[in-house]
Structures are given as C-alpha cells and as structure tokens.
Amino acid sequence: MGTRAPALETQVQIELRSTWSPVRARDVEGVDTTRLGCVTGRSRLGLSLFAGDMKVLTAASLPEPFRGFLEHTSDGAVVADDTGRIVYVNPIAATLFGYAPEELIDHPVETLIPEVFRGAHERHRGAYRTAPRLRPMGAGLQLYGRHKSGREIPVEINLRPETTAAGLIVAAVIRDLTAIKALEAELEERGRRLTAIFDHTYQFIGLLQPDGTVLEANRSALAFIGATLGDVVGQPFWETPWWRDE
C-alpha cells in the first residue's frame, strides 16, 4: 500500500483592524488561486492571490498614508482593484449604500452605480487605468450612486489611485449630497415664490444698490414706464423714467 503524503498546511496571519485570523491554504482548496477577490464562507477579508503569493487588500495592509486616509476620512470610501472588483468599503460608504461591508467585497464597483450608467462607467474605468491620477469623477456633471433598495443618491466622488504589491487600486471617496440637494431645491422653491410675489403685486417694487444703481424692478413698475428690465438695470435711479419728468 502506498503512503499518504501529509496535507500541506501553510498558516498565514492577516491583520484586520487589530484582529488576527489564521487562513490555511487548504481553506481555498479548489479555488483558482491566480485571483481570489474574496474567500466567501470562510473569510471575508478581501484577498487576492497572485502567482501563489497571498496579497492582502484591506485597509490594514495598505501603505500608511493611504490607510490613514481611508480610515479617517469623514466621507464614504470604496476601494477597487484594477479589474473593478471592490476590495474595501468603509462603514460610512456601507451605510450610505445600504449594505453591510462584506456584501460588497469582490463585487463589481458598478454595483453601486445606477444601471443606466454602468456601461459608460466600465468604459471610463478602462480609460482611467491607462492614466490613473488624483481627480474628481465626472467633473461638471451630477453623479448618482445606487442604494441597495434601488433608489438613486446624488453624490460627489473623488478618485485616488495607489500602487500596492498586489497591483493598482483606486479609492473612490464619496460624499452624499442628498441634504445639500434638498436645501438647494428648497431655496429654489422659495425663490420662485418670492419672484411670483415680486412680479405680480400692483405696487411698484425695485431693488437698488447703495449708490442708487437699479438692480431689479418688478413687472408693474416696468409696465408703468413701458420699459424692459434691460433698459433700467445698471442705471442710476434718478436717470430712469420713474424719476425723470417725461
């Protein structure tokens, strides 16, 4: 009878927020070890295996300035590897999108983007990989994230790339603009109401700078002199038809 070779057991200790967990080679038996974004069911640490070497892609294993940035930012942070797979989510981002952090590990970053924008985002992500740099995402555009429930969240995103032993990773720093957008909408509505009152009163109303220059005039005042707003704005009040005896 042949003898059975002893099982290969390699112990690796991985630190995640001061917690040490043993991970054995046999725990990932049967899994393609050329790339492993997450060891589900046994470990949710966000791992990648490259050429048989285990590279840990967690905040605890990142370069110190980058790690400190991720752990202390007051905004949401989502880190993806160079294939677009999520390897780290901070608690603020998880709460913002309605997930537990482990639910997002090893999922495409497009999971957090409304479906209508996913195809374009994949193309933009591919282009970004060729020239990664610190920059805002979608400059000049209103960006939206996708909550687990399906609702859209207005956000502001800044991208920060970092090269690690496991390859390129990119952190998306995400700021929730929901409260700001609600305030802007409220201010716009108040502005519309004030404009309606301003323009539809029968009294003559105007706004002047301290030196008497006309800034604004309501419709009743303009109709009285048969003028448009452009005829009087920027003019000294005493040189307008309201003041002159014409």
PDB file of N, CA and C in Angstrom, residues 37-133:
ATOM      1  N   GLY A  37     -10.701  37.286  -5.056  1.00  0.00           N
ATOM      2  CA  GLY A  37     -11.083  38.582  -4.519  1.00  0.00           C
ATOM      3  C   GLY A  37     -11.693  38.477  -3.151  1.00  0.00           C
ATOM      4  N   CYS A  38     -12.284  37.328  -2.819  1.00  0.00           N
ATOM      5  CA  CYS A  38     -12.900  37.179  -1.508  1.00  0.00           C
ATOM      6  C   CYS A  38     -13.054  35.701  -1.210  1.00  0.00           C
ATOM      7  N   VAL A  39     -12.683  35.282  -0.024  1.00  0.00           N
ATOM      8  CA  VAL A  39     -12.876  33.900   0.375  1.00  0.00           C
ATOM      9  C   VAL A  39     -14.198  33.829   1.119  1.00  0.00           C
ATOM     10  N   THR A  40     -15.265  33.618   0.388  1.00  0.00           N
ATOM     11  CA  THR A  40     -16.589  33.669   0.991  1.00  0.00           C
ATOM     12  C   THR A  40     -16.833  32.414   1.814  1.00  0.00           C
ATOM     13  N   GLY A  41     -17.590  32.553   2.892  1.00  0.00           N
ATOM     14  CA  GLY A  41     -17.938  31.434   3.740  1.00  0.00           C
ATOM     15  C   GLY A  41     -16.877  31.130   4.782  1.00  0.00           C
ATOM     16  N   ARG A  42     -15.589  31.434   4.474  1.00  0.00           N
ATOM     17  CA  ARG A  42     -14.518  31.176   5.425  1.00  0.00           C
ATOM     18  C   ARG A  42     -13.841  32.468   5.870  1.00  0.00           C
ATOM     19  N   SER A  43     -13.665  33.364   4.931  1.00  0.00           N
ATOM     20  CA  SER A  43     -13.013  34.621   5.269  1.00  0.00           C
ATOM     21  C   SER A  43     -13.559  35.717   4.384  1.00  0.00           C
ATOM     22  N   ARG A  44     -13.817  36.865   4.955  1.00  0.00           N
ATOM     23  CA  ARG A  44     -14.342  37.997   4.185  1.00  0.00           C
ATOM     24  C   ARG A  44     -13.361  39.153   4.255  1.00  0.00           C
ATOM     25  N   LEU A  45     -12.110  38.851   4.041  1.00  0.00           N
ATOM     26  CA  LEU A  45     -11.079  39.849   4.256  1.00  0.00           C
ATOM     27  C   LEU A  45     -10.680  40.584   2.992  1.00  0.00           C
ATOM     28  N   GLY A  46     -11.223  40.211   1.825  1.00  0.00           N
ATOM     29  CA  GLY A  46     -10.858  40.881   0.594  1.00  0.00           C
ATOM     30  C   GLY A  46      -9.446  40.523   0.195  1.00  0.00           C
ATOM     31  N   LEU A  47      -9.207  39.292  -0.227  1.00  0.00           N
ATOM     32  CA  LEU A  47      -7.868  38.828  -0.545  1.00  0.00           C
ATOM     33  C   LEU A  47      -7.672  38.713  -2.047  1.00  0.00           C
ATOM     34  N   SER A  48      -6.424  38.815  -2.489  1.00  0.00           N
ATOM     35  CA  SER A  48      -6.068  38.483  -3.861  1.00  0.00           C
ATOM     36  C   SER A  48      -4.851  37.599  -3.830  1.00  0.00           C
ATOM     37  N   LEU A  49      -4.832  36.568  -4.673  1.00  0.00           N
ATOM     38  CA  LEU A  49      -3.681  35.690  -4.767  1.00  0.00           C
ATOM     39  C   LEU A  49      -3.067  35.865  -6.146  1.00  0.00           C
ATOM     40  N   PHE A  50      -1.800  36.215  -6.182  1.00  0.00           N
ATOM     41  CA  PHE A  50      -1.115  36.424  -7.447  1.00  0.00           C
ATOM     42  C   PHE A  50       0.080  35.474  -7.504  1.00  0.00           C
ATOM     43  N   ALA A  51       0.069  34.601  -8.510  1.00  0.00           N
ATOM     44  CA  ALA A  51       1.179  33.656  -8.724  1.00  0.00           C
ATOM     45  C   ALA A  51       1.510  32.902  -7.441  1.00  0.00           C
ATOM     46  N   GLY A  52       0.488  32.533  -6.689  1.00  0.00           N
ATOM     47  CA  GLY A  52       0.682  31.740  -5.492  1.00  0.00           C
ATOM     48  C   GLY A  52       1.061  32.546  -4.268  1.00  0.00           C
ATOM     49  N   ASP A  53       1.296  33.854  -4.394  1.00  0.00           N
ATOM     50  CA  ASP A  53       1.622  34.687  -3.244  1.00  0.00           C
ATOM     51  C   ASP A  53       0.374  35.394  -2.775  1.00  0.00           C
ATOM     52  N   MET A  54       0.133  35.340  -1.479  1.00  0.00           N
ATOM     53  CA  MET A  54      -1.066  35.966  -0.945  1.00  0.00           C
ATOM     54  C   MET A  54      -0.815  37.452  -0.712  1.00  0.00           C
ATOM     55  N   LYS A  55      -1.640  38.298  -1.325  1.00  0.00           N
ATOM     56  CA  LYS A  55      -1.552  39.737  -1.142  1.00  0.00           C
ATOM     57  C   LYS A  55      -2.838  40.205  -0.477  1.00  0.00           C
ATOM     58  N   VAL A  56      -2.719  40.885   0.625  1.00  0.00           N
ATOM     59  CA  VAL A  56      -3.898  41.292   1.379  1.00  0.00           C
ATOM     60  C   VAL A  56      -4.324  42.680   0.949  1.00  0.00           C
ATOM     61  N   LEU A  57      -5.551  42.805   0.527  1.00  0.00           N
ATOM     62  CA  LEU A  57      -6.070  44.085   0.085  1.00  0.00           C
ATOM     63  C   LEU A  57      -7.115  44.567   1.084  1.00  0.00           C
ATOM     64  N   THR A  58      -6.645  44.957   2.248  1.00  0.00           N
ATOM     65  CA  THR A  58      -7.508  45.539   3.267  1.00  0.00           C
ATOM     66  C   THR A  58      -6.877  46.840   3.717  1.00  0.00           C
ATOM     67  N   ALA A  59      -7.646  47.660   4.401  1.00  0.00           N
ATOM     68  CA  ALA A  59      -7.090  48.931   4.859  1.00  0.00           C
ATOM     69  C   ALA A  59      -5.851  48.713   5.721  1.00  0.00           C
ATOM     70  N   ALA A  60      -5.840  47.642   6.520  1.00  0.00           N
ATOM     71  CA  ALA A  60      -4.722  47.393   7.425  1.00  0.00           C
ATOM     72  C   ALA A  60      -3.434  47.073   6.696  1.00  0.00           C
ATOM     73  N   SER A  61      -3.513  46.629   5.449  1.00  0.00           N
ATOM     74  CA  SER A  61      -2.310  46.215   4.724  1.00  0.00           C
ATOM     75  C   SER A  61      -1.831  47.264   3.728  1.00  0.00           C
ATOM     76  N   LEU A  62      -2.540  48.360   3.601  1.00  0.00           N
ATOM     77  CA  LEU A  62      -2.183  49.372   2.617  1.00  0.00           C
ATOM     78  C   LEU A  62      -1.070  50.270   3.140  1.00  0.00           C
ATOM     79  N   PRO A  63      -0.381  50.980   2.246  1.00  0.00           N
ATOM     80  CA  PRO A  63       0.647  51.925   2.696  1.00  0.00           C
ATOM     81  C   PRO A  63       0.069  52.906   3.704  1.00  0.00           C
ATOM     82  N   GLU A  64       0.867  53.281   4.668  1.00  0.00           N
ATOM     83  CA  GLU A  64       0.375  54.051   5.807  1.00  0.00           C
ATOM     84  C   GLU A  64      -0.389  55.332   5.429  1.00  0.00           C
ATOM     85  N   PRO A  65       0.135  56.214   4.565  1.00  0.00           N
ATOM     86  CA  PRO A  65      -0.642  57.430   4.266  1.00  0.00           C
ATOM     87  C   PRO A  65      -2.002  57.110   3.656  1.00  0.00           C
ATOM     88  N   PHE A  66      -2.019  56.108   2.790  1.00  0.00           N
ATOM     89  CA  PHE A  66      -3.270  55.728   2.134  1.00  0.00           C
ATOM     90  C   PHE A  66      -4.228  55.103   3.138  1.00  0.00           C
ATOM     91  N   ARG A  67      -3.698  54.247   4.011  1.00  0.00           N
ATOM     92  CA  ARG A  67      -4.531  53.594   5.018  1.00  0.00           C
ATOM     93  C   ARG A  67      -5.132  54.629   5.971  1.00  0.00           C
ATOM     94  N   GLY A  68      -4.310  55.557   6.429  1.00  0.00           N
ATOM     95  CA  GLY A  68      -4.809  56.586   7.338  1.00  0.00           C
ATOM     96  C   GLY A  68      -5.886  57.437   6.692  1.00  0.00           C
ATOM     97  N   PHE A  69      -5.677  57.717   5.416  1.00  0.00           N
ATOM     98  CA  PHE A  69      -6.672  58.491   4.679  1.00  0.00           C
ATOM     99  C   PHE A  69      -8.011  57.759   4.645  1.00  0.00           C
ATOM    100  N   LEU A  70      -7.989  56.451   4.347  1.00  0.00           N
ATOM    101  CA  LEU A  70      -9.224  55.682   4.246  1.00  0.00           C
ATOM    102  C   LEU A  70      -9.933  55.554   5.582  1.00  0.00           C
ATOM    103  N   GLU A  71      -9.163  55.354   6.638  1.00  0.00           N
ATOM    104  CA  GLU A  71      -9.759  55.078   7.933  1.00  0.00           C
ATOM    105  C   GLU A  71     -10.240  56.327   8.651  1.00  0.00           C
ATOM    106  N   HIS A  72      -9.732  57.500   8.262  1.00  0.00           N
ATOM    107  CA  HIS A  72     -10.082  58.711   8.989  1.00  0.00           C
ATOM    108  C   HIS A  72     -10.898  59.716   8.173  1.00  0.00           C
ATOM    109  N   THR A  73     -11.153  59.417   6.919  1.00  0.00           N
ATOM    110  CA  THR A  73     -11.975  60.336   6.139  1.00  0.00           C
ATOM    111  C   THR A  73     -13.397  60.368   6.693  1.00  0.00           C
ATOM    112  N   SER A  74     -14.015  61.513   6.628  1.00  0.00           N
ATOM    113  CA  SER A  74     -15.403  61.647   7.105  1.00  0.00           C
ATOM    114  C   SER A  74     -16.407  61.300   6.009  1.00  0.00           C
ATOM    115  N   ASP A  75     -15.894  60.947   4.831  1.00  0.00           N
ATOM    116  CA  ASP A  75     -16.754  60.573   3.712  1.00  0.00           C
ATOM    117  C   ASP A  75     -16.717  59.061   3.507  1.00  0.00           C
ATOM    118  N   GLY A  76     -17.589  58.586   2.631  1.00  0.00           N
ATOM    119  CA  GLY A  76     -17.556  57.180   2.262  1.00  0.00           C
ATOM    120  C   GLY A  76     -16.334  56.889   1.418  1.00  0.00           C
ATOM    121  N   ALA A  77     -15.804  55.682   1.540  1.00  0.00           N
ATOM    122  CA  ALA A  77     -14.655  55.270   0.734  1.00  0.00           C
ATOM    123  C   ALA A  77     -14.865  53.845   0.241  1.00  0.00           C
ATOM    124  N   VAL A  78     -14.714  53.655  -1.069  1.00  0.00           N
ATOM    125  CA  VAL A  78     -14.799  52.342  -1.683  1.00  0.00           C
ATOM    126  C   VAL A  78     -13.528  52.143  -2.497  1.00  0.00           C
ATOM    127  N   VAL A  79     -12.823  51.037  -2.263  1.00  0.00           N
ATOM    128  CA  VAL A  79     -11.576  50.756  -2.972  1.00  0.00           C
ATOM    129  C   VAL A  79     -11.801  49.567  -3.895  1.00  0.00           C
ATOM    130  N   ALA A  80     -11.374  49.705  -5.143  1.00  0.00           N
ATOM    131  CA  ALA A  80     -11.487  48.630  -6.132  1.00  0.00           C
ATOM    132  C   ALA A  80     -10.117  48.299  -6.683  1.00  0.00           C
ATOM    133  N   ASP A  81      -9.939  47.038  -7.091  1.00  0.00           N
ATOM    134  CA  ASP A  81      -8.676  46.657  -7.712  1.00  0.00           C
ATOM    135  C   ASP A  81      -8.705  47.035  -9.192  1.00  0.00           C
ATOM    136  N   ASP A  82      -7.643  46.640  -9.920  1.00  0.00           N
ATOM    137  CA  ASP A  82      -7.544  47.100 -11.309  1.00  0.00           C
ATOM    138  C   ASP A  82      -8.522  46.399 -12.247  1.00  0.00           C
ATOM    139  N   THR A  83      -9.281  45.435 -11.736  1.00  0.00           N
ATOM    140  CA  THR A  83     -10.331  44.812 -12.543  1.00  0.00           C
ATOM    141  C   THR A  83     -11.707  45.380 -12.221  1.00  0.00           C
ATOM    142  N   GLY A  84     -11.746  46.331 -11.281  1.00  0.00           N
ATOM    143  CA  GLY A  84     -13.026  46.922 -10.914  1.00  0.00           C
ATOM    144  C   GLY A  84     -13.769  46.191  -9.823  1.00  0.00           C
ATOM    145  N   ARG A  85     -13.104  45.223  -9.168  1.00  0.00           N
ATOM    146  CA  ARG A  85     -13.722  44.488  -8.072  1.00  0.00           C
ATOM    147  C   ARG A  85     -13.473  45.213  -6.755  1.00  0.00           C
ATOM    148  N   ILE A  86     -14.496  45.303  -5.935  1.00  0.00           N
ATOM    149  CA  ILE A  86     -14.398  46.001  -4.660  1.00  0.00           C
ATOM    150  C   ILE A  86     -13.583  45.169  -3.681  1.00  0.00           C
ATOM    151  N   VAL A  87     -12.581  45.791  -3.055  1.00  0.00           N
ATOM    152  CA  VAL A  87     -11.748  45.094  -2.071  1.00  0.00           C
ATOM    153  C   VAL A  87     -11.852  45.706  -0.684  1.00  0.00           C
ATOM    154  N   TYR A  88     -12.437  46.896  -0.584  1.00  0.00           N
ATOM    155  CA  TYR A  88     -12.572  47.539   0.731  1.00  0.00           C
ATOM    156  C   TYR A  88     -13.722  48.533   0.682  1.00  0.00           C
ATOM    157  N   VAL A  89     -14.508  48.551   1.746  1.00  0.00           N
ATOM    158  CA  VAL A  89     -15.607  49.516   1.899  1.00  0.00           C
ATOM    159  C   VAL A  89     -15.574  50.007   3.338  1.00  0.00           C
ATOM    160  N   ASN A  90     -15.504  51.327   3.544  1.00  0.00           N
ATOM    161  CA  ASN A  90     -15.532  51.789   4.928  1.00  0.00           C
ATOM    162  C   ASN A  90     -16.977  51.860   5.428  1.00  0.00           C
ATOM    163  N   PRO A  91     -17.181  51.928   6.736  1.00  0.00           N
ATOM    164  CA  PRO A  91     -18.541  51.892   7.286  1.00  0.00           C
ATOM    165  C   PRO A  91     -19.450  53.006   6.773  1.00  0.00           C
ATOM    166  N   ILE A  92     -18.890  54.186   6.510  1.00  0.00           N
ATOM    167  CA  ILE A  92     -19.710  55.304   6.037  1.00  0.00           C
ATOM    168  C   ILE A  92     -20.285  54.989   4.659  1.00  0.00           C
ATOM    169  N   ALA A  93     -19.453  54.442   3.769  1.00  0.00           N
ATOM    170  CA  ALA A  93     -19.935  54.086   2.430  1.00  0.00           C
ATOM    171  C   ALA A  93     -20.950  52.952   2.509  1.00  0.00           C
ATOM    172  N   ALA A  94     -20.695  51.969   3.368  1.00  0.00           N
ATOM    173  CA  ALA A  94     -21.628  50.852   3.507  1.00  0.00           C
ATOM    174  C   ALA A  94     -23.000  51.346   3.954  1.00  0.00           C
ATOM    175  N   THR A  95     -23.016  52.246   4.923  1.00  0.00           N
ATOM    176  CA  THR A  95     -24.283  52.809   5.407  1.00  0.00           C
ATOM    177  C   THR A  95     -24.966  53.637   4.324  1.00  0.00           C
ATOM    178  N   LEU A  96     -24.181  54.425   3.607  1.00  0.00           N
ATOM    179  CA  LEU A  96     -24.736  55.268   2.552  1.00  0.00           C
ATOM    180  C   LEU A  96     -25.481  54.436   1.513  1.00  0.00           C
ATOM    181  N   PHE A  97     -24.899  53.308   1.125  1.00  0.00           N
ATOM    182  CA  PHE A  97     -25.498  52.493   0.067  1.00  0.00           C
ATOM    183  C   PHE A  97     -26.408  51.377   0.593  1.00  0.00           C
ATOM    184  N   GLY A  98     -26.510  51.262   1.910  1.00  0.00           N
ATOM    185  CA  GLY A  98     -27.457  50.307   2.481  1.00  0.00           C
ATOM    186  C   GLY A  98     -26.973  48.876   2.542  1.00  0.00           C
ATOM    187  N   TYR A  99     -25.668  48.656   2.501  1.00  0.00           N
ATOM    188  CA  TYR A  99     -25.106  47.313   2.541  1.00  0.00           C
ATOM    189  C   TYR A  99     -24.294  47.109   3.816  1.00  0.00           C
ATOM    190  N   ALA A 100     -24.105  45.855   4.191  1.00  0.00           N
ATOM    191  CA  ALA A 100     -23.032  45.507   5.115  1.00  0.00           C
ATOM    192  C   ALA A 100     -21.752  45.467   4.289  1.00  0.00           C
ATOM    193  N   PRO A 101     -20.614  45.884   4.837  1.00  0.00           N
ATOM    194  CA  PRO A 101     -19.382  45.924   4.032  1.00  0.00           C
ATOM    195  C   PRO A 101     -19.073  44.615   3.325  1.00  0.00           C
ATOM    196  N   GLU A 102     -19.278  43.473   4.008  1.00  0.00           N
ATOM    197  CA  GLU A 102     -18.924  42.190   3.393  1.00  0.00           C
ATOM    198  C   GLU A 102     -19.817  41.831   2.212  1.00  0.00           C
ATOM    199  N   GLU A 103     -20.983  42.466   2.108  1.00  0.00           N
ATOM    200  CA  GLU A 103     -21.864  42.188   0.978  1.00  0.00           C
ATOM    201  C   GLU A 103     -21.296  42.721  -0.333  1.00  0.00           C
ATOM    202  N   LEU A 104     -20.401  43.698  -0.239  1.00  0.00           N
ATOM    203  CA  LEU A 104     -19.879  44.336  -1.443  1.00  0.00           C
ATOM    204  C   LEU A 104     -18.522  43.804  -1.872  1.00  0.00           C
ATOM    205  N   ILE A 105     -17.808  43.151  -0.957  1.00  0.00           N
ATOM    206  CA  ILE A 105     -16.474  42.661  -1.280  1.00  0.00           C
ATOM    207  C   ILE A 105     -16.520  41.692  -2.461  1.00  0.00           C
ATOM    208  N   ASP A 106     -15.633  41.925  -3.426  1.00  0.00           N
ATOM    209  CA  ASP A 106     -15.473  41.112  -4.632  1.00  0.00           C
ATOM    210  C   ASP A 106     -16.594  41.302  -5.650  1.00  0.00           C
ATOM    211  N   HIS A 107     -17.472  42.263  -5.423  1.00  0.00           N
ATOM    212  CA  HIS A 107     -18.492  42.590  -6.424  1.00  0.00           C
ATOM    213  C   HIS A 107     -17.983  43.734  -7.301  1.00  0.00           C
ATOM    214  N   PRO A 108     -18.466  43.820  -8.533  1.00  0.00           N
ATOM    215  CA  PRO A 108     -18.044  44.936  -9.393  1.00  0.00           C
ATOM    216  C   PRO A 108     -18.433  46.275  -8.779  1.00  0.00           C
ATOM    217  N   VAL A 109     -17.581  47.255  -8.954  1.00  0.00           N
ATOM    218  CA  VAL A 109     -17.886  48.576  -8.417  1.00  0.00           C
ATOM    219  C   VAL A 109     -19.157  49.143  -9.049  1.00  0.00           C
ATOM    220  N   GLU A 110     -19.506  48.650 -10.248  1.00  0.00           N
ATOM    221  CA  GLU A 110     -20.734  49.105 -10.910  1.00  0.00           C
ATOM    222  C   GLU A 110     -21.990  48.721 -10.142  1.00  0.00           C
ATOM    223  N   THR A 111     -21.867  47.836  -9.150  1.00  0.00           N
ATOM    224  CA  THR A 111     -22.996  47.507  -8.281  1.00  0.00           C
ATOM    225  C   THR A 111     -23.561  48.766  -7.631  1.00  0.00           C
ATOM    226  N   LEU A 112     -22.695  49.744  -7.403  1.00  0.00           N
ATOM    227  CA  LEU A 112     -23.087  50.970  -6.704  1.00  0.00           C
ATOM    228  C   LEU A 112     -23.457  52.099  -7.654  1.00  0.00           C
ATOM    229  N   ILE A 113     -23.638  51.777  -8.929  1.00  0.00           N
ATOM    230  CA  ILE A 113     -23.952  52.777  -9.951  1.00  0.00           C
ATOM    231  C   ILE A 113     -25.297  52.439 -10.580  1.00  0.00           C
ATOM    232  N   PRO A 114     -26.161  53.426 -10.820  1.00  0.00           N
ATOM    233  CA  PRO A 114     -27.433  53.137 -11.493  1.00  0.00           C
ATOM    234  C   PRO A 114     -27.210  52.394 -12.807  1.00  0.00           C
ATOM    235  N   GLU A 115     -28.091  51.456 -13.100  1.00  0.00           N
ATOM    236  CA  GLU A 115     -27.911  50.583 -14.254  1.00  0.00           C
ATOM    237  C   GLU A 115     -27.706  51.342 -15.556  1.00  0.00           C
ATOM    238  N   VAL A 116     -28.411  52.463 -15.729  1.00  0.00           N
ATOM    239  CA  VAL A 116     -28.330  53.202 -16.982  1.00  0.00           C
ATOM    240  C   VAL A 116     -26.925  53.733 -17.251  1.00  0.00           C
ATOM    241  N   PHE A 117     -26.107  53.888 -16.189  1.00  0.00           N
ATOM    242  CA  PHE A 117     -24.765  54.450 -16.347  1.00  0.00           C
ATOM    243  C   PHE A 117     -23.664  53.396 -16.311  1.00  0.00           C
ATOM    244  N   ARG A 118     -23.993  52.129 -16.100  1.00  0.00           N
ATOM    245  CA  ARG A 118     -22.964  51.116 -15.852  1.00  0.00           C
ATOM    246  C   ARG A 118     -22.063  50.877 -17.058  1.00  0.00           C
ATOM    247  N   GLY A 119     -22.645  50.783 -18.247  1.00  0.00           N
ATOM    248  CA  GLY A 119     -21.839  50.539 -19.434  1.00  0.00           C
ATOM    249  C   GLY A 119     -20.823  51.645 -19.659  1.00  0.00           C
ATOM    250  N   ALA A 120     -21.268  52.892 -19.543  1.00  0.00           N
ATOM    251  CA  ALA A 120     -20.357  54.027 -19.730  1.00  0.00           C
ATOM    252  C   ALA A 120     -19.283  54.033 -18.656  1.00  0.00           C
ATOM    253  N   HIS A 121     -19.663  53.681 -17.425  1.00  0.00           N
ATOM    254  CA  HIS A 121     -18.684  53.686 -16.343  1.00  0.00           C
ATOM    255  C   HIS A 121     -17.593  52.648 -16.584  1.00  0.00           C
ATOM    256  N   GLU A 122     -17.947  51.483 -17.087  1.00  0.00           N
ATOM    257  CA  GLU A 122     -16.941  50.459 -17.380  1.00  0.00           C
ATOM    258  C   GLU A 122     -15.933  50.972 -18.400  1.00  0.00           C
ATOM    259  N   ARG A 123     -16.432  51.698 -19.412  1.00  0.00           N
ATOM    260  CA  ARG A 123     -15.519  52.251 -20.428  1.00  0.00           C
ATOM    261  C   ARG A 123     -14.619  53.319 -19.814  1.00  0.00           C
ATOM    262  N   HIS A 124     -15.200  54.192 -19.006  1.00  0.00           N
ATOM    263  CA  HIS A 124     -14.401  55.248 -18.372  1.00  0.00           C
ATOM    264  C   HIS A 124     -13.372  54.651 -17.407  1.00  0.00           C
ATOM    265  N   ARG A 125     -13.773  53.597 -16.724  1.00  0.00           N
ATOM    266  CA  ARG A 125     -12.846  52.944 -15.792  1.00  0.00           C
ATOM    267  C   ARG A 125     -11.664  52.350 -16.538  1.00  0.00           C
ATOM    268  N   GLY A 126     -11.926  51.752 -17.689  1.00  0.00           N
ATOM    269  CA  GLY A 126     -10.843  51.211 -18.504  1.00  0.00           C
ATOM    270  C   GLY A 126      -9.886  52.284 -18.955  1.00  0.00           C
ATOM    271  N   ALA A 127     -10.418  53.445 -19.340  1.00  0.00           N
ATOM    272  CA  ALA A 127      -9.560  54.555 -19.766  1.00  0.00           C
ATOM    273  C   ALA A 127      -8.749  55.100 -18.591  1.00  0.00           C
ATOM    274  N   TYR A 128      -9.361  55.133 -17.412  1.00  0.00           N
ATOM    275  CA  TYR A 128      -8.670  55.654 -16.234  1.00  0.00           C
ATOM    276  C   TYR A 128      -7.463  54.788 -15.870  1.00  0.00           C
ATOM    277  N   ARG A 129      -7.566  53.490 -16.087  1.00  0.00           N
ATOM    278  CA  ARG A 129      -6.466  52.584 -15.750  1.00  0.00           C
ATOM    279  C   ARG A 129      -5.207  52.910 -16.537  1.00  0.00           C
ATOM    280  N   THR A 130      -5.359  53.468 -17.735  1.00  0.00           N
ATOM    281  CA  THR A 130      -4.188  53.779 -18.558  1.00  0.00           C
ATOM    282  C   THR A 130      -3.455  55.021 -18.073  1.00  0.00           C
ATOM    283  N   ALA A 131      -4.139  55.897 -17.336  1.00  0.00           N
ATOM    284  CA  ALA A 131      -3.506  57.115 -16.819  1.00  0.00           C
ATOM    285  C   ALA A 131      -4.153  57.494 -15.488  1.00  0.00           C
ATOM    286  N   PRO A 132      -3.953  56.684 -14.458  1.00  0.00           N
ATOM    287  CA  PRO A 132      -4.589  56.967 -13.166  1.00  0.00           C
ATOM    288  C   PRO A 132      -3.991  58.198 -12.502  1.00  0.00           C
ATOM    289  N   ARG A 133      -4.824  59.020 -11.937  1.00  0.00           N
ATOM    290  CA  ARG A 133      -4.365  60.216 -11.237  1.00  0.00           C
ATOM    291  C   ARG A 133      -5.452  60.683 -10.274  1.00  0.00           C
TER     292      ARG A 133
END
